GROMACS .gro file of C-alpha atoms in nm:
model
  394
    1MET     CA    1  -0.082  -1.595   1.649
    2LEU     CA    2  -0.151  -1.657   1.279
    3ILE     CA    3  -0.209  -1.984   1.099
    4HIS     CA    4  -0.115  -1.975   0.731
    5PRO     CA    5  -0.186  -2.204   0.434
    6THR     CA    6   0.048  -2.360   0.190
    7SER     CA    7   0.059  -2.623  -0.083
    8PHE     CA    8   0.295  -2.913  -0.032
    9ASP     CA    9   0.350  -3.284  -0.080
   10LEU     CA   10   0.282  -3.507   0.221
   11SER     CA   11   0.508  -3.797   0.117
   12LYS     CA   12   0.279  -3.863  -0.179
   13ASN     CA   13  -0.004  -3.973   0.045
   14CYS     CA   14  -0.368  -3.952  -0.056
   15LEU     CA   15  -0.700  -3.965   0.127
   16ARG     CA   16  -0.912  -4.263   0.210
   17SER     CA   17  -1.288  -4.240   0.229
   18ASP     CA   18  -1.256  -4.192   0.606
   19ASN     CA   19  -1.033  -3.886   0.547
   20ARG     CA   20  -0.721  -4.047   0.692
   21LEU     CA   21  -0.382  -4.073   0.523
   22PRO     CA   22  -0.321  -4.434   0.411
   23GLU     CA   23  -0.024  -4.591   0.241
   24PRO     CA   24   0.178  -4.387  -0.013
   25CYS     CA   25   0.023  -4.335  -0.356
   26SER     CA   26   0.068  -4.107  -0.657
   27HIS     CA   27  -0.137  -3.821  -0.521
   28ARG     CA   28  -0.048  -3.516  -0.319
   29VAL     CA   29  -0.244  -3.341  -0.045
   30VAL     CA   30  -0.295  -2.966  -0.068
   31ILE     CA   31  -0.419  -2.737   0.207
   32THR     CA   32  -0.660  -2.501   0.032
   33ALA     CA   33  -0.783  -2.276   0.309
   34ARG     CA   34  -0.638  -2.126   0.619
   35ALA     CA   35  -0.789  -2.222   0.955
   36VAL     CA   36  -1.139  -2.259   0.809
   37ALA     CA   37  -1.460  -2.212   1.003
   38SER     CA   38  -1.416  -2.555   1.155
   39PHE     CA   39  -1.074  -2.458   1.288
   40ARG     CA   40  -1.043  -2.513   1.658
   41GLN     CA   41  -0.749  -2.394   1.860
   42SER     CA   42  -0.651  -2.596   2.163
   43ASN     CA   43  -0.351  -2.613   2.389
   44ASP     CA   44  -0.161  -2.820   2.133
   45ASN     CA   45  -0.255  -2.580   1.848
   46HIS     CA   46  -0.404  -2.851   1.628
   47GLY     CA   47  -0.667  -2.749   1.377
   48ILE     CA   48  -0.909  -2.882   1.116
   49TYR     CA   49  -0.812  -2.778   0.764
   50LYS     CA   50  -0.979  -2.812   0.427
   51ILE     CA   51  -0.752  -3.014   0.200
   52LYS     CA   52  -0.757  -3.151  -0.154
   53CYS     CA   53  -0.605  -3.468  -0.290
   54ILE     CA   54  -0.469  -3.392  -0.638
   55GLY     CA   55  -0.350  -3.653  -0.883
   56SER     CA   56   0.014  -3.596  -0.977
   57ASP     CA   57  -0.041  -3.734  -1.326
   58THR     CA   58  -0.355  -3.544  -1.426
   59GLY     CA   59  -0.352  -3.250  -1.188
   60SER     CA   60  -0.724  -3.301  -1.124
   61ILE     CA   61  -0.884  -3.310  -0.781
   62VAL     CA   62  -0.934  -3.667  -0.665
   63LYS     CA   63  -1.100  -3.591  -0.334
   64THR     CA   64  -1.175  -3.294  -0.107
   65ALA     CA   65  -1.212  -3.343   0.264
   66GLU     CA   66  -1.117  -3.216   0.607
   67MET     CA   67  -0.859  -3.356   0.840
   68GLU     CA   68  -0.666  -3.260   1.150
   69LEU     CA   69  -0.312  -3.135   1.103
   70GLU     CA   70  -0.062  -2.971   1.331
   71PRO     CA   71   0.008  -2.628   1.181
   72LYS     CA   72   0.327  -2.432   1.191
   73ILE     CA   73   0.286  -2.114   1.390
   74ASP     CA   74   0.390  -1.767   1.276
   75ASN     CA   75   0.513  -1.593   1.588
   76GLY     CA   76   0.584  -1.269   1.409
   77ASP     CA   77   0.954  -1.324   1.349
   78GLY     CA   78   0.922  -1.411   0.981
   79GLY     CA   79   1.008  -1.774   1.051
   80ASN     CA   80   0.878  -2.094   0.899
   81GLY     CA   81   0.503  -2.028   0.918
   82TRP     CA   82   0.268  -2.095   0.629
   83TYR     CA   83   0.196  -1.776   0.440
   84SER     CA   84  -0.055  -1.684   0.174
   85SER     CA   85   0.034  -1.452  -0.108
   86GLY     CA   86  -0.153  -1.133  -0.166
   87GLY     CA   87  -0.127  -1.012   0.194
   88ASP     CA   88   0.098  -0.740   0.319
   89GLY     CA   89   0.094  -0.840   0.682
   90GLY     CA   90  -0.005  -0.492   0.777
   91GLY     CA   91  -0.257  -0.342   0.548
   92GLY     CA   92  -0.212  -0.537   0.230
   93ASP     CA   93  -0.434  -0.787   0.061
   94GLY     CA   94  -0.531  -0.987   0.359
   95GLY     CA   95  -0.264  -1.239   0.448
   96GLY     CA   96  -0.335  -1.451   0.754
   97GLY     CA   97  -0.650  -1.490   0.961
   98ASP     CA   98  -0.969  -1.680   0.889
   99GLY     CA   99  -0.965  -1.873   0.562
  100ASP     CA  100  -1.336  -1.831   0.483
  101ALA     CA  101  -1.318  -1.455   0.538
  102ASP     CA  102  -1.008  -1.435   0.322
  103GLU     CA  103  -1.172  -1.639   0.050
  104ASN     CA  104  -1.489  -1.430   0.053
  105GLU     CA  105  -1.298  -1.104   0.015
  106PHE     CA  106  -1.004  -1.201  -0.204
  107GLY     CA  107  -1.105  -1.527  -0.364
  108PRO     CA  108  -0.953  -1.872  -0.314
  109LEU     CA  109  -0.586  -1.954  -0.352
  110ALA     CA  110  -0.496  -2.051  -0.706
  111THR     CA  111  -0.237  -2.326  -0.745
  112PHE     CA  112   0.067  -2.289  -0.967
  113GLN     CA  113  -0.098  -2.488  -1.244
  114GLU     CA  114  -0.409  -2.271  -1.228
  115VAL     CA  115  -0.203  -1.952  -1.225
  116MET     CA  116  -0.003  -2.058  -1.530
  117MET     CA  117  -0.314  -2.166  -1.720
  118GLU     CA  118  -0.481  -1.830  -1.661
  119THR     CA  119  -0.163  -1.638  -1.743
  120GLU     CA  120  -0.104  -1.826  -2.068
  121LYS     CA  121  -0.470  -1.788  -2.159
  122ARG     CA  122  -0.432  -1.411  -2.147
  123GLY     CA  123  -0.096  -1.415  -2.323
  124ALA     CA  124   0.067  -1.242  -2.025
  125THR     CA  125   0.374  -1.300  -1.811
  126LEU     CA  126   0.427  -1.283  -1.436
  127PRO     CA  127   0.710  -1.089  -1.269
  128ALA     CA  128   0.968  -1.296  -1.085
  129ASP     CA  129   0.829  -1.241  -0.734
  130MET     CA  130   0.473  -1.334  -0.831
  131LEU     CA  131   0.596  -1.637  -1.022
  132GLU     CA  132   0.795  -1.757  -0.720
  133ALA     CA  133   0.494  -1.702  -0.492
  134ALA     CA  134   0.274  -1.899  -0.730
  135LYS     CA  135   0.518  -2.191  -0.721
  136THR     CA  136   0.553  -2.201  -0.343
  137ILE     CA  137   0.232  -2.080  -0.182
  138GLY     CA  138  -0.010  -1.988  -0.459
  139LEU     CA  139  -0.177  -1.656  -0.546
  140ARG     CA  140  -0.512  -1.521  -0.443
  141ARG     CA  141  -0.739  -1.518  -0.746
  142LEU     CA  142  -0.832  -1.153  -0.697
  143VAL     CA  143  -0.463  -1.054  -0.693
  144LEU     CA  144  -0.394  -1.258  -1.005
  145THR     CA  145  -0.698  -1.123  -1.190
  146ARG     CA  146  -0.621  -0.764  -1.102
  147TYR     CA  147  -0.261  -0.797  -1.215
  148LEU     CA  148  -0.354  -0.957  -1.547
  149ASP     CA  149  -0.616  -0.688  -1.608
  150LEU     CA  150  -0.366  -0.412  -1.531
  151GLN     CA  151  -0.092  -0.572  -1.742
  152GLY     CA  152  -0.337  -0.587  -2.030
  153SER     CA  153  -0.403  -0.213  -2.005
  154SER     CA  154  -0.271   0.035  -2.257
  155TRP     CA  155   0.075   0.190  -2.233
  156PRO     CA  156   0.216   0.334  -2.008
  157LEU     CA  157   0.016   0.157  -1.735
  158SER     CA  158   0.105  -0.189  -1.864
  159PHE     CA  159   0.475  -0.094  -1.866
  160LEU     CA  160   0.458   0.042  -1.513
  161MET     CA  161   0.285  -0.272  -1.386
  162LYS     CA  162   0.565  -0.491  -1.521
  163HIS     CA  163   0.861  -0.287  -1.403
  164PHE     CA  164   0.761  -0.087  -1.094
  165GLY     CA  165   0.673  -0.315  -0.806
  166MET     CA  166   0.582  -0.037  -0.562
  167LEU     CA  167   0.313   0.100  -0.794
  168ARG     CA  168   0.197  -0.250  -0.890
  169ASN     CA  169   0.150  -0.361  -0.529
  170ARG     CA  170  -0.050  -0.050  -0.445
  171MET     CA  171  -0.270  -0.088  -0.750
  172LEU     CA  172  -0.335  -0.453  -0.658
  173ALA     CA  173  -0.448  -0.350  -0.310
  174ASP     CA  174  -0.644  -0.043  -0.423
  175PRO     CA  175  -0.745  -0.016  -0.792
  176SER     CA  176  -0.834   0.352  -0.737
  177PHE     CA  177  -0.478   0.438  -0.628
  178LEU     CA  178  -0.384   0.619  -0.951
  179PHE     CA  179  -0.715   0.805  -0.946
  180LYS     CA  180  -0.632   0.931  -0.596
  181VAL     CA  181  -0.282   1.036  -0.701
  182GLY     CA  182  -0.411   1.217  -1.009
  183THR     CA  183  -0.687   1.382  -0.810
  184GLU     CA  184  -0.437   1.499  -0.550
  185VAL     CA  185  -0.199   1.647  -0.808
  186VAL     CA  186  -0.469   1.830  -1.008
  187ILE     CA  187  -0.655   1.964  -0.707
  188ASP     CA  188  -0.339   2.062  -0.521
  189SER     CA  189  -0.198   2.249  -0.821
  190CYS     CA  190  -0.521   2.444  -0.869
  191CYS     CA  191  -0.578   2.505  -0.500
  192ALA     CA  192  -0.216   2.605  -0.441
  193THR     CA  193  -0.243   2.864  -0.717
  194PHE     CA  194  -0.567   3.000  -0.574
  195ALA     CA  195  -0.429   3.012  -0.219
  196GLU     CA  196  -0.104   3.178  -0.327
  197VAL     CA  197  -0.288   3.448  -0.520
  198GLN     CA  198  -0.519   3.516  -0.226
  199LYS     CA  199  -0.244   3.526   0.035
  200ARG     CA  200   0.024   3.712  -0.163
  201GLY     CA  201  -0.216   3.960  -0.324
  202LYS     CA  202  -0.041   4.233  -0.520
  203ASP     CA  203   0.297   4.077  -0.443
  204PHE     CA  204   0.211   3.758  -0.634
  205TRP     CA  205   0.404   3.839  -0.952
  206ALA     CA  206   0.696   3.984  -0.758
  207GLU     CA  207   0.711   3.656  -0.565
  208PHE     CA  208   0.632   3.434  -0.863
  209GLU     CA  209   0.952   3.231  -0.821
  210LEU     CA  210   0.839   3.136  -0.472
  211TYR     CA  211   0.503   3.023  -0.607
  212ALA     CA  212   0.670   2.820  -0.884
  213ALA     CA  213   0.898   2.650  -0.633
  214ASP     CA  214   0.602   2.568  -0.408
  215LEU     CA  215   0.410   2.424  -0.705
  216LEU     CA  216   0.701   2.211  -0.827
  217VAL     CA  217   0.772   2.068  -0.485
  218GLY     CA  218   0.400   2.025  -0.424
  219ILE     CA  219   0.356   1.789  -0.719
  220VAL     CA  220   0.634   1.561  -0.597
  221VAL     CA  221   0.502   1.580  -0.243
  222ASP     CA  222   0.149   1.490  -0.358
  223VAL     CA  223   0.269   1.157  -0.490
  224ALA     CA  224   0.447   1.087  -0.161
  225LEU     CA  225   0.148   1.193   0.048
  226VAL     CA  226  -0.081   0.947  -0.124
  227GLY     CA  227   0.170   0.667  -0.179
  228LEU     CA  228   0.312   0.648   0.174
  229LEU     CA  229  -0.032   0.593   0.329
  230ALA     CA  230  -0.172   0.362   0.061
  231PRO     CA  231  -0.224  -0.006   0.142
  232TYR     CA  232  -0.012  -0.241  -0.065
  233VAL     CA  233   0.009  -0.610  -0.144
  234ARG     CA  234   0.322  -0.793  -0.033
  235ILE     CA  235   0.384  -1.089  -0.259
  236GLY     CA  236   0.518  -1.412  -0.110
  237LYS     CA  237   0.666  -1.474   0.231
  238PRO     CA  238   0.771  -1.179   0.446
  239SER     CA  239   1.143  -1.140   0.484
  240SER     CA  240   1.295  -1.288   0.796
  241ARG     CA  241   1.425  -1.063   1.069
  242SER     CA  242   1.783  -0.956   1.006
  243ALA     CA  243   2.040  -0.949   1.279
  244GLY     CA  244   2.139  -0.624   1.445
  245LEU     CA  245   1.965  -0.300   1.536
  246PHE     CA  246   1.873  -0.197   1.182
  247GLY     CA  247   1.730  -0.541   1.112
  248SER     CA  248   1.507  -0.518   1.418
  249ILE     CA  249   1.393  -0.166   1.329
  250ARG     CA  250   1.311  -0.273   0.975
  251HIS     CA  251   1.115  -0.571   1.104
  252VAL     CA  252   0.912  -0.353   1.342
  253CYS     CA  253   0.839  -0.093   1.074
  254SER     CA  254   0.724  -0.357   0.827
  255SER     CA  255   0.467  -0.482   1.079
  256LEU     CA  256   0.301  -0.139   1.112
  257PRO     CA  257  -0.019  -0.053   0.925
  258SER     CA  258   0.006   0.165   0.617
  259SER     CA  259  -0.193   0.439   0.789
  260VAL     CA  260  -0.324   0.505   1.138
  261PHE     CA  261  -0.684   0.423   1.047
  262GLU     CA  262  -0.619   0.134   0.812
  263ALA     CA  263  -0.905  -0.113   0.823
  264GLU     CA  264  -0.830  -0.450   0.974
  265ARG     CA  265  -0.852  -0.748   0.745
  266PRO     CA  266  -0.801  -1.120   0.805
  267GLY     CA  267  -0.443  -1.155   0.923
  268SER     CA  268  -0.395  -0.779   0.948
  269LYS     CA  269  -0.470  -0.695   1.308
  270PHE     CA  270  -0.307  -0.391   1.462
  271THR     CA  271  -0.276  -0.279   1.821
  272ILE     CA  272  -0.328   0.074   1.948
  273LYS     CA  273   0.048   0.103   2.004
  274GLN     CA  274   0.115   0.007   1.642
  275ARG     CA  275  -0.130   0.269   1.515
  276ILE     CA  276   0.025   0.538   1.734
  277ALA     CA  277   0.372   0.433   1.620
  278THR     CA  278   0.253   0.456   1.260
  279TYR     CA  279   0.166   0.823   1.305
  280PHE     CA  280   0.519   0.908   1.419
  281TYR     CA  281   0.682   0.673   1.166
  282LYS     CA  282   0.494   0.831   0.876
  283GLY     CA  283   0.575   1.171   1.022
  284VAL     CA  284   0.945   1.092   0.995
  285LEU     CA  285   0.898   0.973   0.635
  286TYR     CA  286   0.691   1.279   0.544
  287GLY     CA  287   0.944   1.509   0.710
  288SER     CA  288   1.229   1.350   0.515
  289VAL     CA  289   1.041   1.385   0.187
  290GLY     CA  290   0.952   1.744   0.267
  291PHE     CA  291   1.308   1.842   0.355
  292GLY     CA  292   1.452   1.676   0.044
  293CYS     CA  293   1.194   1.829  -0.187
  294GLY     CA  294   1.238   2.163  -0.015
  295ILE     CA  295   1.612   2.160  -0.082
  296ILE     CA  296   1.555   2.084  -0.451
  297GLY     CA  297   1.255   2.310  -0.509
  298GLN     CA  298   1.379   2.608  -0.314
  299GLY     CA  299   1.726   2.563  -0.460
  300ILE     CA  300   1.582   2.593  -0.811
  301ALA     CA  301   1.379   2.897  -0.711
  302ASN     CA  302   1.679   3.065  -0.553
  303MET     CA  303   1.886   3.006  -0.865
  304ILE     CA  304   1.614   3.165  -1.080
  305MET     CA  305   1.582   3.462  -0.847
  306THR     CA  306   1.959   3.516  -0.839
  307ALA     CA  307   1.981   3.498  -1.219
  308LYS     CA  308   1.700   3.753  -1.260
  309ARG     CA  309   1.865   3.993  -1.018
  310ASN     CA  310   2.196   3.965  -1.206
  311ILE     CA  311   2.017   4.072  -1.523
  312LYS     CA  312   1.789   4.337  -1.380
  313LYS     CA  313   1.745   4.461  -1.026
  314SER     CA  314   1.423   4.612  -0.894
  315GLU     CA  315   1.316   4.785  -0.576
  316GLU     CA  316   1.024   4.541  -0.560
  317ASP     CA  317   1.252   4.238  -0.538
  318VAL     CA  318   1.197   4.035  -0.223
  319ALA     CA  319   1.478   3.882  -0.027
  320ILE     CA  320   1.596   3.539  -0.141
  321PRO     CA  321   1.469   3.285   0.113
  322PRO     CA  322   1.730   3.088   0.309
  323LEU     CA  323   1.765   2.746   0.150
  324VAL     CA  324   1.805   2.523   0.456
  325LYS     CA  325   1.546   2.707   0.660
  326SER     CA  326   1.293   2.679   0.376
  327ALA     CA  327   1.361   2.307   0.342
  328ALA     CA  328   1.322   2.264   0.718
  329LEU     CA  329   0.985   2.439   0.698
  330TRP     CA  330   0.871   2.194   0.432
  331GLY     CA  331   0.987   1.903   0.647
  332VAL     CA  332   0.812   2.023   0.963
  333PHE     CA  333   0.495   2.114   0.773
  334LEU     CA  334   0.467   1.770   0.615
  335ALA     CA  335   0.557   1.584   0.934
  336VAL     CA  336   0.301   1.767   1.146
  337SER     CA  337   0.024   1.928   0.941
  338SER     CA  338   0.016   1.709   0.629
  339ASN     CA  339   0.069   1.388   0.824
  340THR     CA  340  -0.225   1.465   1.054
  341ARG     CA  341  -0.459   1.583   0.779
  342TYR     CA  342  -0.389   1.296   0.540
  343GLN     CA  343  -0.419   1.031   0.811
  344ILE     CA  344  -0.768   1.162   0.887
  345LEU     CA  345  -0.848   1.189   0.516
  346ASN     CA  346  -0.744   0.828   0.459
  347GLY     CA  347  -0.966   0.712   0.743
  348LEU     CA  348  -1.266   0.899   0.603
  349GLU     CA  349  -1.210   0.754   0.256
  350GLN     CA  350  -1.196   0.401   0.395
  351VAL     CA  351  -1.523   0.450   0.584
  352VAL     CA  352  -1.698   0.568   0.268
  353GLU     CA  353  -1.544   0.299   0.046
  354ALA     CA  354  -1.659   0.029   0.288
  355SER     CA  355  -2.015   0.165   0.307
  356PRO     CA  356  -2.300  -0.032   0.141
  357LEU     CA  357  -2.386   0.269  -0.077
  358ALA     CA  358  -2.035   0.296  -0.220
  359LYS     CA  359  -2.027  -0.079  -0.287
  360ARG     CA  360  -2.351  -0.053  -0.483
  361VAL     CA  361  -2.257   0.274  -0.655
  362PRO     CA  362  -1.873   0.299  -0.682
  363PRO     CA  363  -1.876   0.658  -0.821
  364VAL     CA  364  -1.995   0.770  -0.476
  365ALA     CA  365  -1.655   0.686  -0.327
  366LEU     CA  366  -1.474   0.859  -0.614
  367ALA     CA  367  -1.686   1.171  -0.575
  368PHE     CA  368  -1.618   1.175  -0.201
  369THR     CA  369  -1.243   1.146  -0.271
  370VAL     CA  370  -1.256   1.450  -0.499
  371GLY     CA  371  -1.460   1.654  -0.252
  372VAL     CA  372  -1.264   1.577   0.064
  373ARG     CA  373  -0.926   1.621  -0.106
  374PHE     CA  374  -1.042   1.951  -0.254
  375ALA     CA  375  -1.133   2.084   0.093
  376ASN     CA  376  -0.811   1.948   0.242
  377ASN     CA  377  -0.594   2.115  -0.021
  378ILE     CA  378  -0.763   2.452   0.015
  379TYR     CA  379  -0.696   2.449   0.387
  380GLY     CA  380  -0.345   2.302   0.357
  381GLY     CA  381  -0.233   2.551   0.091
  382MET     CA  382  -0.346   2.852   0.291
  383GLN     CA  383  -0.196   2.709   0.608
  384PHE     CA  384   0.145   2.663   0.445
  385VAL     CA  385   0.160   3.027   0.335
  386ASP     CA  386   0.076   3.130   0.695
  387TRP     CA  387   0.348   2.904   0.831
  388ALA     CA  388   0.599   3.041   0.580
  389LYS     CA  389   0.523   3.402   0.667
  390LEU     CA  390   0.521   3.337   1.043
  391SER     CA  391   0.856   3.160   1.021
  392GLY     CA  392   1.007   3.446   0.825
  393VAL     CA  393   1.102   3.224   0.533
  394GLN     CA  394   0.876   3.404   0.283
   0.00000   0.00000   0.00000
């Protein structure tokens, strides 16, 4: 059961010195923290909340106090609970849970006026979903600051932040996301080349088209491998559950963590069943990506091989791999091997990133990312060639 904050007008009431709501006046009461340390849960689900009384004419804080309110309850069905922005409900930026913990990690909620002042100060603009969230429920200061910093970056990052929400939300949750993607692509390309040369030996140049196809597909797959397990920020209220089977499935999937070992944050608590389900859910996603990329990559390779054979045939030519079977191999490999290895890798990275040493010296976490991904790619590249040969595809 989660208690969520919001900002709203209580019939234009303001606070007396005894913290009670008196007769109507020209002020509005704003809940500024979610179920703070003084929150007590009883049978009637009442709680003590920190609130502010803000003058409607000046926008300044008239009084800050605590009072007892009856909260709306989020029962997990995406109903009328009070939500904070900046959380992804399952591995994002910490929506839900204890207000003080949230505030310590992600900063306090900024009101719409504060968000607009900071945005105008930087000469920036907010995308529609962030603007709507700022108007209705506010934005966590850390989320706002990160977005404004990223939008102020040089091209093409600033362009991507404005127009690609999936990348933006992952960068807001993990500023090192692009570093991890770049590291994965560079290391995988180098390691794949090394592994292919070692495994194919003297047949490397005769099978060069196969290597090129593997490399091309590998780059696309690298982005998917990192992106599908990365935590992300979900801006605004979660969508309500849609009717029908597909609506229910979508609702269940959206409540899963981003990865099996995703760290729990305030409002992001996951059961063992959810973590197990995440492994199989990501396996299905990885398998789909692998099969699709396999069809494209192997299809290109087969076209090149066929064209070369039409021009000049050689006794050293290897058989053209079956397209569907090769794509199926990619799908199974990603769903089983890659899914398992990258889930473990993500967990190790999170342990290191959360360590006191990495917090004091951030390059430690980056160096660990490079090292562990290097080892993982060496093993994964060699394993794929073994799988391909054992399956008879290559």
